[in-house]
Short mmCIF file of C-alpha atoms and ligand atoms in Angstrom, two decimals:
data_model
loop_
_atom_site.label_atom_id
_atom_site.label_comp_id
_atom_site.label_asym_id
_atom_site.label_seq_id
_atom_site.Cartn_x
_atom_site.Cartn_y
_atom_site.Cartn_z
CA MET A 162 0.01 0.37 -0.39
CA SER A 163 2.05 2.88 -1.34
CA THR A 164 2.37 5.82 -3.28
CA ARG A 165 4.49 8.76 -4.14
CA VAL A 166 1.86 10.84 -4.12
CA PRO A 167 -0.93 10.49 -1.27
CA VAL A 168 -4.27 10.12 -2.26
CA PRO A 169 -5.78 13.72 -0.83
CA ALA A 170 -3.03 15.60 -3.07
CA LEU A 171 -4.11 14.07 -5.98
CA VAL A 172 -7.92 14.99 -5.28
CA LEU A 173 -6.24 18.53 -4.55
CA ILE A 174 -4.66 18.04 -6.82
CA VAL A 175 -7.45 17.25 -9.94
CA LEU A 176 -9.56 19.68 -8.39
CA LEU A 177 -8.14 22.11 -8.96
CA ALA A 178 -6.94 21.64 -12.34
CA PHE A 179 -10.42 20.84 -13.17
CA GLY A 180 -11.01 24.36 -11.62
CA ALA A 181 -9.19 26.54 -12.98
CA ALA A 182 -7.04 25.34 -16.47
CA GLY A 183 -8.71 22.58 -17.79
CA SER A 184 -10.23 21.63 -20.60
CA SER A 185 -13.86 23.78 -21.15
CA PRO A 186 -15.97 22.30 -22.91
CA ALA A 187 -19.32 24.59 -21.12
CA ALA A 188 -17.36 26.87 -22.66
CA PRO A 189 -17.86 26.46 -26.26
CA ALA A 190 -15.00 25.96 -28.70
CA GLY A 191 -15.00 28.92 -31.70
CA PRO A 192 -18.72 29.63 -32.94
CA ALA A 193 -20.52 26.84 -32.96
CA ARG A 194 -23.34 26.56 -31.22
CA ILE A 195 -23.37 23.88 -28.25
CA ALA A 196 -26.97 22.03 -29.11
CA PRO A 197 -28.81 22.01 -25.66
CA GLU A 198 -29.11 18.49 -24.61
CA LYS A 199 -25.05 18.45 -25.11
CA GLN A 200 -24.50 21.08 -23.29
CA ILE A 201 -26.05 18.48 -20.29
CA VAL A 202 -23.99 16.25 -20.85
CA LEU A 203 -20.60 18.39 -20.96
CA ASP A 204 -21.67 20.26 -17.85
CA TRP A 205 -22.91 17.18 -16.03
CA LEU A 206 -19.34 15.15 -16.78
CA ALA A 207 -17.61 19.48 -15.50
CA LYS A 208 -18.73 19.36 -12.51
CA PRO A 209 -15.36 18.90 -10.10
CA GLU A 210 -17.08 16.36 -8.16
CA THR A 211 -18.53 13.71 -10.94
CA VAL A 212 -15.12 14.24 -12.38
CA GLU A 213 -13.79 12.63 -8.78
CA ARG A 214 -17.11 9.76 -8.42
CA PHE A 215 -15.89 8.51 -11.31
CA GLY A 216 -11.93 8.88 -10.87
CA ARG A 217 -12.98 7.13 -7.85
CA ILE A 218 -14.14 3.87 -9.11
CA SER A 219 -11.42 3.32 -11.72
CA ASP A 220 -9.31 4.03 -8.86
CA ALA A 221 -11.14 1.60 -6.96
CA ILE A 222 -11.11 -0.67 -10.59
CA TRP A 223 -6.72 -0.55 -10.80
CA SER A 224 -6.65 -1.10 -7.29
CA TYR A 225 -8.34 -4.84 -7.72
CA ALA A 226 -6.97 -5.70 -10.84
CA GLU A 227 -9.21 -8.56 -12.20
CA LEU A 228 -8.07 -10.06 -14.81
CA GLY A 229 -10.43 -11.96 -17.61
CA LEU A 230 -13.83 -13.30 -16.80
CA GLN A 231 -12.09 -13.18 -13.09
CA GLU A 232 -14.14 -9.54 -12.14
CA PHE A 233 -16.13 -9.96 -9.61
CA ARG A 234 -15.90 -6.40 -7.86
CA SER A 235 -15.09 -4.33 -10.68
CA SER A 236 -17.99 -5.90 -12.50
CA LYS A 237 -20.28 -5.47 -9.32
CA LEU A 238 -19.18 -1.66 -9.61
CA LEU A 239 -19.87 -0.88 -13.01
CA ALA A 240 -23.45 -1.92 -12.60
CA ASP A 241 -24.46 -1.52 -9.23
CA THR A 242 -22.59 2.21 -10.14
CA LEU A 243 -24.88 2.03 -12.84
CA GLU A 244 -28.19 0.93 -11.50
CA GLU A 245 -28.63 2.84 -8.73
CA ALA A 246 -28.34 6.14 -10.90
CA GLY A 247 -31.45 4.60 -12.26
CA PHE A 248 -30.63 2.17 -15.49
CA LYS A 249 -31.87 -1.46 -15.86
CA VAL A 250 -28.44 -3.54 -15.67
CA GLU A 251 -29.32 -7.49 -16.51
CA ARG A 252 -25.58 -9.13 -15.20
CA GLY A 253 -24.44 -12.44 -16.04
CA LEU A 254 -25.36 -12.08 -19.45
CA ALA A 255 -24.25 -14.74 -22.35
CA GLY A 256 -22.27 -17.24 -20.08
CA MET A 257 -19.96 -14.90 -17.68
CA PRO A 258 -21.01 -13.87 -14.45
CA THR A 259 -18.71 -10.90 -15.00
CA CYS A 260 -20.98 -9.39 -18.45
CA PHE A 261 -23.72 -6.81 -17.87
CA VAL A 262 -25.67 -4.62 -20.02
CA ALA A 263 -27.29 -1.43 -18.69
CA THR A 264 -30.49 -0.35 -20.46
CA TYR A 265 -31.36 3.45 -20.36
CA GLY A 266 -34.55 5.22 -22.09
CA ALA A 267 -36.58 3.99 -24.78
CA GLY A 268 -37.57 3.01 -28.03
CA ARG A 269 -34.82 3.33 -31.56
CA PRO A 270 -31.63 4.78 -31.97
CA VAL A 271 -29.88 2.05 -28.88
CA ILE A 272 -26.45 3.44 -28.64
CA GLY A 273 -24.07 1.30 -27.78
CA LEU A 274 -21.70 1.93 -24.97
CA LEU A 275 -18.74 -0.31 -24.53
CA GLY A 276 -16.55 -0.42 -21.78
CA GLU A 277 -14.21 -2.91 -20.89
CA PHE A 278 -12.36 -4.12 -17.08
CA ASP A 279 -10.20 -6.87 -16.78
CA ALA A 280 -6.84 -6.53 -15.88
CA LEU A 281 -3.57 -8.68 -17.30
CA PRO A 282 -1.15 -10.66 -15.91
CA MET A 283 2.78 -10.49 -13.72
CA LEU A 284 1.89 -6.42 -14.31
CA SER A 285 2.19 -4.79 -10.96
CA GLN A 286 2.91 -1.78 -10.59
CA LYS A 287 3.08 1.13 -7.54
CA ALA A 288 0.72 3.79 -8.98
CA ARG A 289 2.65 7.43 -10.18
CA VAL A 290 5.86 5.68 -9.20
CA PRO A 291 8.26 6.20 -12.75
CA ALA A 292 10.17 2.54 -12.52
CA GLN A 293 9.31 -0.43 -12.17
CA ASP A 294 8.32 -1.15 -8.56
CA PRO A 295 5.27 -3.99 -8.34
CA LEU A 296 2.69 -3.64 -5.40
CA VAL A 297 2.49 -7.27 -5.46
CA ALA A 298 5.15 -9.03 -6.61
CA GLY A 299 3.98 -11.54 -9.59
CA ALA A 300 0.12 -10.39 -9.50
CA PRO A 301 -2.16 -9.16 -12.50
CA GLY A 302 -2.21 -5.03 -12.92
CA HIS A 303 -3.70 -2.78 -15.04
CA GLY A 304 -1.21 -2.32 -18.07
CA CYS A 305 -3.65 -0.97 -20.34
CA GLY A 306 -6.24 1.64 -18.93
CA HIS A 307 -9.04 -1.13 -19.11
CA ASN A 308 -9.68 0.80 -14.94
CA THR A 309 -10.86 3.50 -16.89
CA MET A 310 -12.26 2.53 -20.21
CA CYS A 311 -15.68 0.65 -18.75
CA THR A 312 -15.96 4.00 -15.84
CA ALA A 313 -15.13 6.36 -18.55
CA ALA A 314 -18.09 4.57 -20.20
CA ALA A 315 -21.03 4.59 -17.30
CA ALA A 316 -19.71 8.18 -17.71
CA ALA A 317 -21.33 9.02 -19.99
CA ALA A 318 -24.05 6.87 -19.99
CA ILE A 319 -25.95 8.82 -16.48
CA ALA A 320 -24.51 12.02 -18.80
CA VAL A 321 -27.14 10.24 -21.42
CA LYS A 322 -29.25 10.35 -18.93
CA GLN A 323 -29.27 13.10 -17.61
CA ALA A 324 -29.97 14.52 -21.28
CA ILE A 325 -32.04 12.10 -22.15
CA ASP A 326 -34.68 12.89 -18.71
CA GLN A 327 -33.92 17.23 -18.66
CA ARG A 328 -35.26 17.03 -22.35
CA GLY A 329 -37.73 13.97 -23.19
CA LEU A 330 -35.02 12.60 -25.86
CA LYS A 331 -36.51 9.43 -27.21
CA GLY A 332 -34.08 6.73 -27.77
CA THR A 333 -31.92 4.12 -25.42
CA ILE A 334 -28.66 4.38 -24.13
CA LYS A 335 -26.93 0.93 -23.54
CA VAL A 336 -23.22 -0.07 -21.61
CA PHE A 337 -22.18 -3.68 -22.92
CA GLY A 338 -19.67 -4.23 -19.23
CA SER A 339 -17.92 -6.46 -21.46
CA PRO A 340 -15.13 -8.75 -19.88
CA ALA A 341 -11.82 -10.60 -20.91
CA GLU A 342 -11.04 -7.83 -23.19
CA GLU A 343 -6.70 -8.45 -22.82
CA ILE A 344 -8.63 -12.57 -23.74
CA VAL A 345 -10.64 -10.91 -26.54
CA ALA A 346 -13.23 -13.87 -25.24
CA SER A 347 -16.87 -11.46 -24.96
CA ARG A 348 -17.83 -10.12 -26.96
CA PRO A 349 -17.97 -13.14 -29.86
CA HIS A 350 -20.65 -14.74 -27.11
CA MET A 351 -22.32 -11.26 -26.48
CA ILE A 352 -23.15 -11.69 -30.16
CA ARG A 353 -23.95 -15.15 -30.31
CA ALA A 354 -26.64 -14.77 -26.98
CA GLY A 355 -28.12 -11.41 -28.88
CA LEU A 356 -26.95 -8.52 -26.96
CA PHE A 357 -26.44 -6.41 -30.30
CA ALA A 358 -29.22 -7.53 -32.24
CA ASP A 359 -31.85 -4.15 -31.89
CA VAL A 360 -28.33 -2.39 -31.38
CA ASP A 361 -28.14 0.98 -34.25
CA ALA A 362 -24.70 2.32 -33.51
CA VAL A 363 -21.83 1.70 -31.21
CA ILE A 364 -19.37 3.10 -29.48
CA ASP A 365 -15.70 2.00 -28.29
CA ASN A 366 -13.78 4.13 -25.81
CA HIS A 367 -9.84 3.01 -25.10
CA SER A 368 -7.26 4.89 -23.71
CA GLY A 369 -4.22 5.74 -24.51
CA SER A 370 -1.96 8.88 -25.18
CA GLY A 371 -3.90 10.74 -27.39
CA PHE A 372 -6.98 11.61 -27.71
CA GLY A 373 -8.43 10.27 -30.76
CA THR A 374 -10.28 8.32 -33.72
CA GLY A 375 -9.94 6.71 -36.80
CA TYR A 376 -11.47 4.25 -39.03
CA GLY A 377 -10.87 1.13 -41.57
CA ARG A 378 -9.04 -1.94 -40.02
CA ILE A 379 -7.09 -1.56 -36.75
CA GLY A 380 -5.56 -4.56 -36.00
CA ASN A 381 -4.83 -8.12 -36.99
CA ALA A 382 -7.66 -10.97 -36.17
CA VAL A 383 -6.89 -13.61 -33.17
CA PHE A 384 -7.66 -17.47 -32.55
CA SER A 385 -6.49 -17.96 -29.37
CA VAL A 386 -6.09 -21.72 -28.88
CA VAL A 387 -4.42 -24.26 -26.72
CA PHE A 388 -2.65 -27.32 -27.63
CA THR A 389 -2.58 -29.97 -24.96
CA PHE A 390 -0.89 -33.19 -25.60
CA LYS A 391 -1.30 -36.23 -23.78
CA GLY A 392 1.80 -39.74 -23.60
CA LYS A 393 3.00 -41.90 -21.52
CA THR A 394 5.03 -41.39 -18.14
CA ALA A 395 8.12 -43.25 -17.57
CA HIS A 396 10.74 -43.10 -15.07
CA GLY A 397 13.10 -39.98 -16.56
CA ALA A 398 16.36 -42.23 -16.39
CA ASN A 399 13.96 -45.13 -17.62
CA ALA A 400 12.41 -43.07 -20.62
CA TRP A 401 12.87 -45.89 -23.26
CA ALA A 402 9.29 -46.91 -21.60
CA GLY A 403 7.41 -43.98 -21.89
CA ARG A 404 6.08 -40.71 -24.48
CA SER A 405 7.19 -37.42 -23.25
CA ALA A 406 4.22 -35.06 -24.41
CA LEU A 407 6.39 -31.96 -23.51
CA ASP A 408 9.46 -33.10 -26.61
CA ALA A 409 5.64 -33.37 -28.87
CA VAL A 410 5.46 -29.03 -27.60
CA GLU A 411 8.95 -29.00 -28.61
CA ILE A 412 8.76 -30.73 -31.65
CA MET A 413 5.20 -28.01 -32.33
CA ASN A 414 7.17 -24.97 -31.57
CA VAL A 415 10.16 -25.27 -33.83
CA ALA A 416 7.70 -26.09 -36.24
CA THR A 417 5.82 -22.79 -36.01
CA GLU A 418 9.66 -21.23 -36.21
CA TYR A 419 9.90 -22.07 -38.98
CA LEU A 420 6.84 -21.70 -40.55
CA ARG A 421 6.80 -18.10 -39.37
CA GLU A 422 9.38 -17.67 -43.02
CA HIS A 423 6.84 -18.46 -44.67
CA LEU A 424 4.34 -16.30 -43.18
CA ASP A 425 3.47 -13.22 -44.94
CA PRO A 426 4.22 -10.37 -43.04
CA ALA A 427 1.89 -8.39 -41.26
CA TYR A 428 0.84 -12.09 -39.25
CA ARG A 429 2.26 -12.31 -35.48
CA MET A 430 2.44 -16.03 -33.54
CA HIS A 431 3.26 -15.70 -29.55
CA TYR A 432 3.11 -18.82 -27.42
CA VAL A 433 3.63 -19.91 -23.89
CA ILE A 434 3.94 -23.62 -22.33
CA THR A 435 1.57 -24.03 -19.27
CA GLU A 436 1.94 -27.29 -18.62
CA GLY A 437 5.33 -29.07 -19.15
CA GLY A 438 5.55 -31.56 -16.60
CA GLN A 439 6.10 -31.27 -12.64
CA ALA A 440 9.90 -32.26 -12.33
CA PRO A 441 12.73 -34.01 -15.00
CA ASN A 442 12.85 -37.27 -13.28
CA VAL A 443 9.48 -37.95 -15.20
CA VAL A 444 8.94 -38.14 -18.88
CA PRO A 445 5.47 -35.89 -18.58
CA ASP A 446 2.75 -37.86 -19.77
CA ARG A 447 0.41 -34.30 -20.44
CA ALA A 448 1.68 -31.09 -21.73
CA SER A 449 -0.51 -28.43 -22.99
CA VAL A 450 1.14 -25.36 -24.85
CA TRP A 451 -1.23 -21.51 -25.69
CA TYR A 452 -0.55 -20.27 -28.96
CA TYR A 453 -1.90 -16.66 -30.12
CA VAL A 454 -1.79 -16.88 -33.56
CA ARG A 455 -3.13 -13.37 -35.13
CA ASN A 456 -3.05 -12.11 -39.00
CA SER A 457 -5.80 -11.37 -41.52
CA ASP A 458 -10.08 -11.95 -41.52
CA GLU A 459 -8.68 -12.33 -45.32
CA ARG A 460 -5.38 -15.04 -44.02
CA ILE A 461 -6.01 -16.04 -40.56
CA GLU A 462 -7.85 -20.01 -41.44
CA GLU A 463 -5.15 -20.68 -43.44
CA MET A 464 -2.61 -19.76 -41.21
CA TYR A 465 -4.49 -21.92 -38.15
CA GLU A 466 -4.96 -24.40 -40.36
CA ARG A 467 -1.22 -25.04 -40.75
CA VAL A 468 -0.46 -24.22 -36.92
CA LEU A 469 -2.18 -26.82 -36.17
CA ASN A 470 -0.71 -29.78 -38.39
CA CYS A 471 2.92 -28.49 -36.28
CA ALA A 472 0.69 -29.77 -33.59
CA LYS A 473 -0.51 -32.70 -35.48
CA ALA A 474 3.42 -33.62 -36.57
CA GLY A 475 4.58 -32.67 -33.23
CA ALA A 476 1.72 -35.13 -31.25
CA LEU A 477 3.55 -37.87 -34.85
CA ALA A 478 7.07 -37.65 -34.35
CA SER A 479 6.83 -37.54 -30.13
CA GLY A 480 4.55 -40.63 -30.67
CA THR A 481 2.05 -38.88 -28.42
CA ASP A 482 -1.56 -37.85 -28.64
CA LEU A 483 -2.87 -34.37 -29.79
CA ALA A 484 -5.56 -34.57 -26.56
CA ASP A 485 -6.76 -31.89 -27.56
CA VAL A 486 -7.70 -28.31 -28.64
CA ARG A 487 -9.53 -25.25 -26.63
CA PHE A 488 -10.12 -22.68 -28.46
CA ILE A 489 -9.76 -19.83 -25.98
CA ALA A 490 -10.85 -17.15 -28.12
CA ALA A 491 -11.40 -16.31 -32.67
CA ALA A 492 -12.25 -12.61 -33.20
CA HIS A 493 -12.06 -10.66 -35.94
CA GLN A 494 -10.36 -7.12 -37.41
CA GLN A 495 -11.87 -4.17 -36.85
CA HIS A 496 -13.98 -2.76 -39.39
CA ALA A 497 -14.11 1.01 -38.59
CA ASN A 498 -17.67 2.98 -39.27
CA LYS A 499 -15.88 6.31 -41.07
CA ALA A 500 -18.70 8.07 -40.67
CA ALA A 501 -19.35 6.99 -37.39
CA ALA A 502 -15.06 8.00 -36.31
CA GLU A 503 -15.47 10.87 -38.37
CA LEU A 504 -18.87 11.47 -36.05
CA TYR A 505 -16.80 11.25 -33.38
CA GLN A 506 -13.57 13.36 -34.16
CA LYS A 507 -16.00 16.91 -34.48
CA ASN A 508 -16.46 15.23 -30.73
CA ILE A 509 -13.24 15.35 -29.67
CA GLU A 510 -12.05 18.03 -31.06
CA LEU A 511 -14.94 20.15 -29.17
CA VAL A 512 -13.92 18.78 -25.78
CA GLY A 513 -9.50 19.19 -26.74
CA MET A 514 -6.89 17.73 -24.98
CA PRO A 515 -7.12 18.43 -20.47
CA ALA A 516 -4.77 21.07 -19.53
CA TRP A 517 -2.69 18.15 -17.14
CA THR A 518 -0.86 20.28 -13.60
CA GLU A 519 3.11 20.88 -13.86
CA GLU A 520 3.19 18.06 -10.70
CA GLU A 521 1.61 15.74 -13.30
CA GLN A 522 3.93 17.21 -16.34
CA ALA A 523 6.32 16.23 -14.15
CA PHE A 524 5.71 12.88 -13.92
CA ALA A 525 5.26 12.21 -17.89
CA ARG A 526 9.02 13.10 -18.13
CA ALA A 527 11.19 11.08 -15.05
CA LEU A 528 8.45 8.23 -16.75
CA GLN A 529 10.23 8.76 -20.35
CA THR A 530 13.97 8.87 -18.72
CA GLU A 531 13.43 5.84 -17.75
CA LEU A 532 12.19 4.27 -20.08
CA LYS A 533 14.32 6.18 -22.62
CA VAL A 534 12.11 7.96 -25.18
CA LYS A 535 11.59 10.79 -26.20
CA VAL A 536 11.10 13.54 -23.34
CA GLU A 537 8.03 15.38 -23.78
CA GLY A 538 5.78 15.79 -20.98
CA MET A 539 2.22 15.34 -21.73
CA PRO A 540 0.47 15.93 -25.21
CA SER A 541 -1.47 19.56 -25.72
CA LYS A 542 -3.57 18.47 -28.54
CA VAL A 543 -6.31 15.98 -29.77
CA ASP A 544 -5.19 14.16 -32.47
CA PRO A 545 -5.86 14.12 -36.36
CA LEU A 546 -8.33 11.77 -38.28
CA ARG A 547 -6.87 8.17 -38.42
CA GLY A 548 -7.56 6.40 -41.87
CA PRO A 549 -6.69 3.26 -43.54
CA THR A 550 -3.62 1.97 -44.02
CA GLY A 551 -5.19 -1.20 -45.93
CA GLU A 552 -5.66 -4.67 -44.90
CA SER A 553 -2.93 -6.41 -43.50
CA VAL A 554 -2.44 -4.23 -40.46
CA GLY A 555 -0.40 -6.42 -38.31
CA GLY A 556 -0.32 -5.47 -34.39
CA GLY A 557 -2.69 -6.95 -31.57
CA SER A 558 -5.84 -7.49 -31.55
CA SER A 559 -9.74 -6.90 -30.00
CA ASP A 560 -13.56 -8.80 -29.99
CA VAL A 561 -14.58 -5.49 -30.45
CA GLY A 562 -14.03 -6.28 -33.91
CA ASP A 563 -16.61 -8.89 -34.09
CA VAL A 564 -18.55 -5.78 -32.64
CA THR A 565 -17.54 -3.60 -35.55
CA LEU A 566 -19.22 -6.32 -37.86
CA VAL A 567 -22.40 -6.73 -36.00
CA ALA A 568 -23.65 -2.58 -35.74
CA PRO A 569 -21.14 0.81 -37.19
CA THR A 570 -18.94 0.99 -34.94
CA ALA A 571 -16.26 3.63 -34.34
CA THR A 572 -13.34 4.26 -30.93
CA ILE A 573 -12.56 7.00 -29.33
CA LEU A 574 -9.04 6.82 -28.16
CA PHE A 575 -8.57 8.50 -25.20
CA PRO A 576 -5.81 9.92 -22.56
CA GLY A 577 -4.57 9.88 -19.23
CA ARG A 578 -0.83 7.19 -20.49
CA ALA A 579 2.59 9.14 -20.43
CA PRO A 580 3.45 9.16 -24.03
CA GLY A 581 5.45 6.84 -24.62
CA ALA A 582 4.90 4.50 -21.38
CA ILE A 583 4.22 1.37 -23.02
CA ALA A 584 1.30 -1.12 -23.41
CA HIS A 585 0.78 -4.46 -21.56
CA HIS A 586 3.36 -3.22 -19.22
CA TRP A 587 4.17 -2.00 -15.33
CA SER A 588 5.04 1.34 -17.35
CA THR A 589 1.81 1.81 -18.50
CA VAL A 590 -0.17 0.41 -14.71
CA ALA A 591 1.77 3.03 -13.30
CA CYS A 592 0.17 5.99 -15.49
CA ASN A 593 -3.96 4.58 -15.10
CA PHE A 594 -4.24 5.92 -11.23
CA GLY A 595 -5.29 9.60 -9.80
CA GLY A 596 -4.08 11.91 -11.92
CA THR A 597 -3.72 12.21 -15.14
CA ALA A 598 -6.54 9.08 -15.88
CA TRP A 599 -9.34 11.30 -13.89
CA LYS A 600 -8.88 13.60 -16.47
CA GLY A 601 -8.88 11.53 -19.45
CA LEU A 602 -10.91 9.12 -18.82
CA ASN A 603 -13.46 12.54 -17.49
CA ALA A 604 -11.80 13.28 -21.47
CA GLY A 605 -13.17 10.14 -23.23
CA ALA A 606 -16.61 10.64 -21.57
CA LYS A 607 -17.87 14.01 -22.49
CA ALA A 608 -16.13 13.05 -26.30
CA ILE A 609 -18.53 10.39 -25.95
CA ALA A 610 -21.63 11.29 -24.44
CA ALA A 611 -21.17 13.99 -26.58
CA SER A 612 -21.41 11.41 -29.88
CA ALA A 613 -24.58 9.60 -28.04
CA ILE A 614 -25.87 13.03 -27.83
CA ASP A 615 -25.87 13.57 -32.17
CA LEU A 616 -26.03 9.61 -32.51
CA LEU A 617 -30.02 10.45 -30.73
CA THR A 618 -30.74 13.80 -31.63
CA LYS A 619 -29.19 13.55 -35.41
CA PRO A 620 -30.91 11.51 -37.81
CA GLU A 621 -29.12 12.24 -40.67
CA GLU A 622 -25.58 11.18 -38.88
CA LEU A 623 -27.04 8.22 -37.47
CA LYS A 624 -27.97 7.51 -41.05
CA LYS A 625 -24.60 7.85 -42.88
CA LEU A 626 -23.19 4.90 -40.13
CA ARG A 627 -26.14 3.07 -40.63
CA THR A 628 -25.41 2.57 -44.81
CA GLU A 629 -22.08 2.26 -45.12
CA PHE A 630 -22.30 -0.28 -42.74
CA ASP A 631 -25.55 -2.10 -44.92
CA GLU A 632 -22.76 -1.56 -47.85
CA ASP A 633 -19.51 -3.41 -45.99
CA THR A 634 -21.69 -6.27 -44.86
CA LYS A 635 -22.84 -6.81 -48.13
CA LYS A 636 -20.28 -7.17 -49.13
CA VAL A 637 -18.17 -9.51 -46.47
CA PRO A 638 -21.97 -10.73 -44.34
CA TYR A 639 -20.57 -11.17 -40.95
CA LYS A 640 -19.37 -15.40 -39.30
CA GLY A 641 -18.11 -15.23 -35.94
CA PHE A 642 -14.11 -17.69 -35.92
CA LEU A 643 -14.98 -19.31 -32.52
CA PRO A 644 -15.96 -23.13 -33.09
CA ALA A 645 -19.83 -24.17 -32.24
CA ASP A 646 -19.44 -25.58 -29.08
CA ALA A 647 -16.50 -23.05 -27.73
CA LYS A 648 -17.50 -21.54 -24.15
CA PRO A 649 -16.12 -18.23 -22.45
CA PRO A 650 -13.10 -19.68 -21.01
CA LEU A 651 -14.74 -18.87 -17.25
CA ASP A 652 -11.45 -21.00 -15.67
CA ILE A 653 -9.01 -19.50 -17.46
CA ASN A 654 -7.83 -17.43 -14.22
CA GLU A 655 -9.15 -18.75 -11.59
CA GLU A 656 -6.00 -20.15 -10.16
CA LEU A 657 -3.25 -16.80 -10.73
CA MET A 658 -6.92 -15.00 -8.71
CA LYS A 659 -6.91 -17.80 -6.32
CA LYS A 660 -3.63 -16.72 -5.52
CA TYR A 661 -2.68 -13.33 -5.92
CA ARG A 662 -6.47 -11.38 -4.69
CA PRO A 663 -6.03 -12.50 -1.35
CA LEU A 664 -2.27 -10.58 -1.57
CA MET A 665 -3.58 -7.60 -3.49
CA GLU A 666 -6.41 -6.88 -1.22
CA LYS A 667 -4.45 -6.88 1.73
CA ALA A 668 -2.37 -4.40 -0.85
CA GLU A 669 -5.24 -3.13 -1.94
CA ILE A 670 -5.14 1.48 -2.32
CA LYS A 671 -8.65 2.34 -0.33
ZN1 ZN B 697 -6.45 -3.03 -23.38
#
């Protein structure tokens, strides 16, 4: 339990910054008149007590740092917050105890906000400390800022509720509490369960260091698969009587390493051995390896077949059986909607980059110095709209990809992380608590809420999104990559959370 800056001091710094030099959405940017509905959401989110309330929720979820499908406390806190605000909340959906949908309003259009809240293993780090220093060694941490993300969506949705109530707006706002994004595991199941069936448009969000959005293909499709081999045990010193399942894993890995040379360059492939025996003097009769196979939507199925052949080769060569091929997840590339991104960009520009305090700039510079990246402090301007870069984009993956294929969707990236901080790394965990995280998620919430107001009140804008979406999906109709019998992997993080939860609760920042 230790932060460099005591929490009350952080609160003061944030409140002062918002009161004095913070971004001021209440004042119209330029000559454009802000619609009264939009002004309601911006004013409510700009209140210092709103900033603090959702900042504290985000900090609590940061402290819980729960892994995918184990986010019991995080999901409950968010669902309770929405329920107390008057939303109808359905919990435990699509076979996942931590999945929820919160709904307010009535009739069409239905605007969906996505919100994630899971952490990553091995990344525990003290808040706002600019050098690696775990809070609980080996424990999970919020290395992708998901603590700020569903919090931003919840804040935005509650702001939109004020506008619906005060202006008698027609339409529905929904928050999709989406577990396990770090293992890309929830959205394909949520789609399968019909949760997105009536949604007209989706506003996704992600934390980062910039403030912006984009359209076109983003990231890679992914198949996340565990291959398990079964052999025959024997004394390690009389191993001729046995058949090693670990040998099968190693032969498979050697085969996939040779495969790399012959894959389209935008592919990604990585693995960890999750089970490989327990002692050298006992031939392991069970071994497992967990693969992430990533490529474009067009290439992923063929690439996966070749990886599967490497697994079969490992079994054949070692005289073992490929006993189980378990799909943890399978998700599409993101196909972000251009009209949606253009609309969200206008609201990002309206909100503007938050103003950062000298303490926040100093922390960013200290972290950048430690990481040996450009020492530039926090960003001062929002990003320009990003256009498409082609089909084979490369990089990571998100199960938001499947959502983009069932409703027009774009992602609002909001700030908080120091530029140069690395995703899935302790440096991002260090950034996502207090000060900059509160302001970043608040700025994100304003852009999300303002965009939701546009979609609820301007049918001509919504029509642009829908027309583009209908044309795109006519060309490539949605077909999920998950096998028909795949279930959400509820057990995948159970052991790790059982081990670390008590230690983390002891270290929790209250
Ligand atoms: Zn993420």
